[in-house]
Amino acid sequence: MKGWKNGRVADKARFVSRFTFLICFLCFPFREQHAYSQSQSTLEASYRSADALYQSGQYQQAAEKYEQIARSIQNGAVYYNLGNVYFRLGNRGRAILNYERAKRLMPRDKDINFNLKIAKAQNVDPFDLVKPLSGFSLLYGALHPNEIIWAGLVPYWIAAASLIAIQFTQKRHFQRTLRYAIWIGGITWLFSLLVLDLKIREINRPYSIVVANEVMVRSEPDLGSETIALPLHEGIKIQLQEERNDWVKIYLPDENSGWLTADAIEKI
Amino acid sequence: MGTKGAQDKAFKRSGVGMLGYSSTLHVSRFMFYASRFAFSILLVSVFCNNIAYSQDITVSAEVTPKIISLTETATLRVKIAANQQLGNITPPKLKALPEFNVFYGGSSSQYNLTGNQFSASVTWTYVLKPKKVGQFTVSQIHISYGNKTYAANPVTIKVLAKSRKPPQSKSTQDTFTDAFSSSTHKVEASVDNSRPYVNEQIIYTFRYLYTVRIPSFNAPKYTPPSLRQFWQTELERKRSRRQVIDGTLYWIEEIQVGLFPITAGKVTIEPAKLSLPTAAGRSRLQSSKVLVTDPVEVNVRPLPQKGRPTNFASTVGQYRIHAQTDRQTIEAGDGFTLRVQVSGEGNIKTVPEPTISALPHMAIYDPQITDAIGVVDSKVQGSRTYEYVIIPSKEGRWTIPAIDYPYFHPQTENYQIARTVAITINVLPNPNAITGTTAPHTTQSDMHLLKQDIRYIKPDLLELSNQHLYPYKRVSFWAAQTLPIVIVLSVWFYRQRQAKRDPKQIREQYAAKKALRLIEYAKKHTTNEPTAFYGTLANGLYQYIGDIFDISPGGLNPELVRQRCKEAGFPESATTQIVDTLTQCDYVRFAPVAANPTDIEDALNRARAAIDEIEKERQLKT
């Protein structure tokens, strides 16, 4: 009996339903499951067995297990546990390397930051050889990229919804409210994209950790060239400038640079 | 040099020696004549118990030089110094000095304010001319100030029969008499010692004597001789003075240079020149007069071989050496500073570095050298300081041995040795010293961290999700960023398209909706007023028909509606229902009767049913 209501005005209804579908589609990807080389359950099983190996003090085997998991997924907890294993094995360089990797995925995790501090306190070189970050780093340093994205997406969607709603309303004060929402949401969104860009630039910085016990800094990528600075020791964080064959060029203080053999370092 | 010369010397000293701080300077030439009177009132004072020594007021006496010959004079200075303003002071009372002729040389006062520390002093100068050979002590110099009498320290003068002073170079004068201003001008050059040792200071003096200045705006121009064979030091400029020579009063200007011969042998100092300006108002053609001195010959003697110490290194003069460290106790690996100061009279710029014997377990670094050079009484003197940083590597008590510093004393003509005292350094073991390659610079907070263990691993409770670091590599990121834009744009296009559509089409599309809305409105608000109700209902229906056929509802009546519906092929029942309802509405509106609620309900239902039926029919057609 009410059939005609879905008829003449059908295209509008179709539009609304399509819109709803899109919104759902948008939200859905963030809960998507990833294509693992191993199934989720296999991963979790190896994780549990690695934990058990750690608890029983079989660090070498635990390290292998965690490394295996870390090759499949990027997860802060895995890197953190791996860091602990290397710390127990006395491999401070790799411990710091994995804590740093964990910190990138879980920047505000207290355990990670604590253990990183403890491992670094045992470093021979009491400094990092990295270029200072911009002042914005305060803003995004403790945030995961996804958090920055969400912080921008929500206002962005509100702005988009307001932009649609404003076309259908005639009420003046409601239109005004919507206009505010559009401006604030839009600016927040653009700002979040800017911060995200900076964050990704920071993540993409070629930071590395010296994993060799001691490495000489040379003036040229050649074992015969002279050493130009004090040797670097295990655990120091460095920033790469250039990579060439088996050599990497690193930043030294005062705009200087030097070469290290590539096998002495590991990228974060 | 006669009495006159001695007076002049005293004159100079009282004035020039105090240069710098003296704010007032009382020198009176007439005081020379008063000096005889001063001598007559010298009292033989008895040593009294009431001589007071105050912390605030000090009285001192000094005589220079301490050794003179019978033909020379010495200068005695008596000084009262206080950290307060000095009022009127009677000049000091000197005990009669039968061995000397005493001339009063004037007094000078000096005030000094450093920070909030005030100091004042008054100095009286006396020129002593010896009468006989021997060693004499000038004691019991007393100054009365306030109610107290202050005594100065005794000073000793040695008078030799023969002058130790080396012969001065003879000087002849180049004389020029200017007829226009009837003035006489002379120049002469001399050295104070024509037989110096290598590296011993001599004073080269250029002297210009004149009776009257040449009336010119220009000053005479002095061209110094080449002095390449010497180290040179500019000496302080003497004030002009006046002197009677052979019954004529001359003005005397002097330029002095301190010279240290570099090599032994005969050295000739080339003549110095003085160009006198042409007097103003005279013919410009007349060239200016140039006065030229004689060359001065200096016979430089080499240093004697006899008695030369093995570690002697060409130091000539009179020197002292002093060594000290900034710390006596130190931890191994820490550094301390050894300060060695060579000071005295001579060519400070060329003094060699003292030799410090090798110290076991100590690393000595190259010294930092600072010089302080000045000129006092035309003699170059000062100090050179060597600061060595020494780092002991091993604990224990170590001694820095005495440092010998030999020098040649040109006055006594023999070699002498200045020597420091040995310094003992107590080196403690260093608790922080860590041997080996790893020496972490641990701070207090690091130490605290080093004692702690790492935190435990993360349990397997949490979901093992993949925490992506690179959002831009994922489709969902781009979807979330771009889809809202797509949606907003599509909505906007939809609205645009809708606005552009045929108004007839829009009218047709919304006809039923508008009519039903009106009918609902009529039912809700106007059932109690039949007239209004039927009016609204009729409006709604006419509007509906008008919208469908795209005609004005104003021109419609029930008959016209029936005709249109028939033409459009609408169901007969629906057409009848609409027309009946419209007829009923018109009837009630124009012939008011009491409306029956059931009639109103009936009319509503009929209208709704009719619209429903027509809509179905219309949908079928499209």
Coordinates of N, CA and C in Angstrom, one line a residue, chain B residues 74-157:
Chain B
A74 N 122.6 61.1 46.0 CA 121.6 60.1 46.2 C 120.3 60.9 46.6
T75 N 119.2 60.2 46.4 CA 117.9 60.8 46.7 C 117.2 60.1 47.8
L76 N 116.9 60.8 48.8 CA 116.2 60.3 50.0 C 114.7 60.7 49.9
R77 N 113.8 59.7 50.0 CA 112.4 60.0 50.0 C 111.8 59.5 51.3
V78 N 111.1 60.4 51.9 CA 110.4 60.1 53.1 C 108.9 60.1 52.8
K79 N 108.2 59.1 53.1 CA 106.8 59.0 52.7 C 105.9 58.7 53.9
I80 N 104.8 59.4 54.0 CA 103.8 59.1 55.0 C 102.5 58.7 54.2
A81 N 102.0 57.5 54.5 CA 100.9 57.0 53.8 C 99.8 56.7 54.8
A82 N 98.5 57.0 54.4 CA 97.4 56.7 55.3 C 96.2 56.4 54.5
N83 N 95.3 55.7 55.1 CA 94.0 55.4 54.4 C 92.9 56.4 54.8
Q84 N 93.4 57.6 55.1 CA 92.4 58.7 55.4 C 93.0 59.9 54.8
Q85 N 92.2 61.0 54.8 CA 92.7 62.3 54.4 C 93.8 62.8 55.3
L86 N 94.9 63.2 54.8 CA 95.9 63.8 55.6 C 95.8 65.3 55.7
G87 N 95.8 65.8 56.9 CA 95.7 67.2 57.1 C 97.0 67.9 56.9
N88 N 97.2 69.0 57.6 CA 98.5 69.7 57.5 C 99.6 68.9 58.2
I89 N 100.7 68.6 57.5 CA 101.7 67.9 58.1 C 103.0 68.7 58.1
T90 N 103.7 68.8 59.2 CA 105.0 69.4 59.2 C 105.9 68.5 58.5
P91 N 106.9 69.0 57.8 CA 107.9 68.2 57.1 C 108.6 67.4 58.1
P92 N 109.2 66.2 57.7 CA 109.9 65.3 58.6 C 111.1 66.0 59.2
K93 N 111.5 65.5 60.3 CA 112.7 66.1 61.0 C 113.8 65.0 60.7
L94 N 114.8 65.5 60.0 CA 116.0 64.6 59.8 C 117.0 64.9 60.9
K95 N 117.6 63.8 61.4 CA 118.8 64.0 62.3 C 119.9 64.6 61.4
A96 N 120.7 65.4 62.1 CA 121.8 66.0 61.4 C 122.7 64.9 60.7
L97 N 123.0 65.1 59.4 CA 123.8 64.1 58.7 C 125.1 64.8 58.4
P98 N 126.1 64.6 59.2 CA 127.3 65.4 59.0 C 128.1 64.9 57.7
E99 N 127.7 63.7 57.3 CA 128.5 63.1 56.1 C 128.0 63.6 54.8
F100 N 126.8 64.3 54.8 CA 126.2 64.7 53.6 C 125.8 66.2 53.6
N101 N 125.8 66.8 52.4 CA 125.1 68.0 52.3 C 123.7 67.7 51.9
V102 N 122.7 68.2 52.6 CA 121.3 67.8 52.3 C 120.6 69.0 51.7
F103 N 119.9 68.7 50.6 CA 119.1 69.7 49.9 C 117.7 69.2 49.8
Y104 N 116.8 70.1 50.2 CA 115.4 69.7 50.2 C 114.9 69.8 48.7
G105 N 114.3 68.8 48.3 CA 113.9 68.7 46.9 C 112.4 68.8 46.6
G106 N 111.6 69.2 47.6 CA 110.2 69.4 47.4 C 109.4 68.3 47.9
S107 N 108.1 68.4 47.8 CA 107.2 67.4 48.3 C 106.1 67.1 47.3
S108 N 105.5 66.0 47.4 CA 104.4 65.7 46.5 C 103.4 64.9 47.2
S109 N 102.1 65.1 47.0 CA 101.0 64.4 47.6 C 100.3 63.6 46.6
Q110 N 99.7 62.5 47.0 CA 99.1 61.6 46.1 C 97.8 61.1 46.8
Y111 N 96.7 61.0 46.0 CA 95.5 60.4 46.6 C 95.0 59.3 45.6
N112 N 94.5 58.4 46.2 CA 94.0 57.2 45.4 C 92.7 56.7 45.9
L113 N 91.8 56.4 45.1 CA 90.5 55.8 45.5 C 90.3 54.6 44.6
T114 N 90.5 53.4 45.2 CA 90.2 52.2 44.5 C 89.0 51.6 45.2
G115 N 87.9 51.4 44.5 CA 86.7 50.8 45.1 C 86.2 51.8 46.1
N116 N 86.1 51.4 47.4 CA 85.8 52.4 48.4 C 86.9 52.6 49.3
Q117 N 88.1 52.1 48.8 CA 89.3 52.2 49.6 C 90.1 53.5 49.3
F118 N 90.2 54.3 50.3 CA 90.9 55.6 50.1 C 92.3 55.5 50.6
S119 N 93.2 56.1 49.9 CA 94.6 56.1 50.4 C 95.2 57.5 50.0
A120 N 96.0 58.0 50.9 CA 96.7 59.2 50.6 C 98.1 59.1 51.1
S121 N 99.0 59.8 50.4 CA 100.4 59.8 50.9 C 101.0 61.2 50.5
V122 N 102.0 61.5 51.3 CA 102.8 62.7 51.0 C 104.3 62.3 51.0
T123 N 105.0 62.7 50.0 CA 106.4 62.3 49.9 C 107.3 63.6 49.9
W124 N 108.3 63.5 50.8 CA 109.3 64.6 50.8 C 110.6 64.1 50.2
T125 N 111.2 64.8 49.3 CA 112.4 64.4 48.7 C 113.6 65.3 49.1
Y126 N 114.7 64.6 49.4 CA 115.9 65.3 49.8 C 117.1 64.8 48.9
V127 N 117.9 65.6 48.5 CA 119.1 65.2 47.7 C 120.3 65.2 48.7
L128 N 121.0 64.1 48.7 CA 122.1 63.9 49.6 C 123.4 63.9 48.8
K129 N 124.3 64.8 49.1 CA 125.6 64.9 48.4 C 126.6 64.5 49.5
P130 N 127.3 63.4 49.2 CA 128.3 62.9 50.2 C 129.5 63.8 50.4
K131 N 130.0 63.8 51.6 CA 131.2 64.6 51.9 C 132.4 63.7 52.0
K132 N 132.2 62.4 52.4 CA 133.3 61.5 52.5 C 132.9 60.0 52.2
V133 N 133.9 59.2 52.1 CA 133.7 57.8 51.8 C 133.3 57.0 53.0
G134 N 132.5 56.0 52.8 CA 132.1 55.1 53.9 C 130.6 54.7 53.8
Q135 N 130.2 53.9 54.8 CA 128.8 53.4 54.8 C 128.1 54.2 55.9
F136 N 127.0 54.8 55.6 CA 126.3 55.6 56.5 C 124.9 55.2 56.6
T137 N 124.3 55.3 57.8 CA 122.9 55.0 58.0 C 122.2 56.2 58.4
V138 N 121.1 56.5 57.6 CA 120.2 57.6 58.0 C 119.1 57.0 58.8
S139 N 119.1 57.3 60.1 CA 118.0 56.7 60.9 C 117.3 57.9 61.6
Q140 N 116.3 57.5 62.4 CA 115.6 58.5 63.2 C 115.0 59.6 62.3
I141 N 114.3 59.2 61.3 CA 113.5 60.2 60.6 C 112.1 60.2 61.2
H142 N 111.7 61.3 61.7 CA 110.4 61.4 62.4 C 109.4 62.3 61.7
I143 N 108.2 61.9 61.7 CA 107.2 62.8 61.3 C 106.1 63.0 62.4
S144 N 105.8 64.2 62.7 CA 104.7 64.4 63.7 C 103.4 64.6 62.9
Y145 N 102.5 63.9 63.3 CA 101.2 64.1 62.7 C 100.1 63.9 63.8
G146 N 99.2 64.8 63.8 CA 98.3 64.8 64.9 C 99.0 65.0 66.2
N147 N 98.8 64.2 67.2 CA 99.6 64.3 68.4 C 100.7 63.3 68.5
K148 N 100.9 62.5 67.5 CA 101.8 61.4 67.6 C 103.0 61.7 66.7
T149 N 104.1 60.9 67.0 CA 105.3 61.0 66.2 C 105.5 59.7 65.6
Y150 N 105.8 59.6 64.3 CA 106.0 58.4 63.6 C 107.4 58.3 63.1
A151 N 108.0 57.1 63.2 CA 109.4 56.9 62.8 C 109.5 56.1 61.6
A152 N 110.4 56.5 60.7 CA 110.6 55.7 59.5 C 111.7 54.7 59.6
N153 N 111.7 53.8 58.7 CA 112.8 52.7 58.8 C 114.1 53.4 58.5
P154 N 115.2 52.9 59.1 CA 116.6 53.5 58.7 C 117.0 53.1 57.4
V155 N 117.7 53.9 56.7 CA 118.2 53.5 55.4 C 119.7 53.7 55.3
T156 N 120.4 52.8 54.5 CA 121.8 52.8 54.5 C 122.3 53.3 53.1
I157 N 123.4 54.1 53.1 CA 124.0 54.6 51.8 C 125.5 54.2 51.9

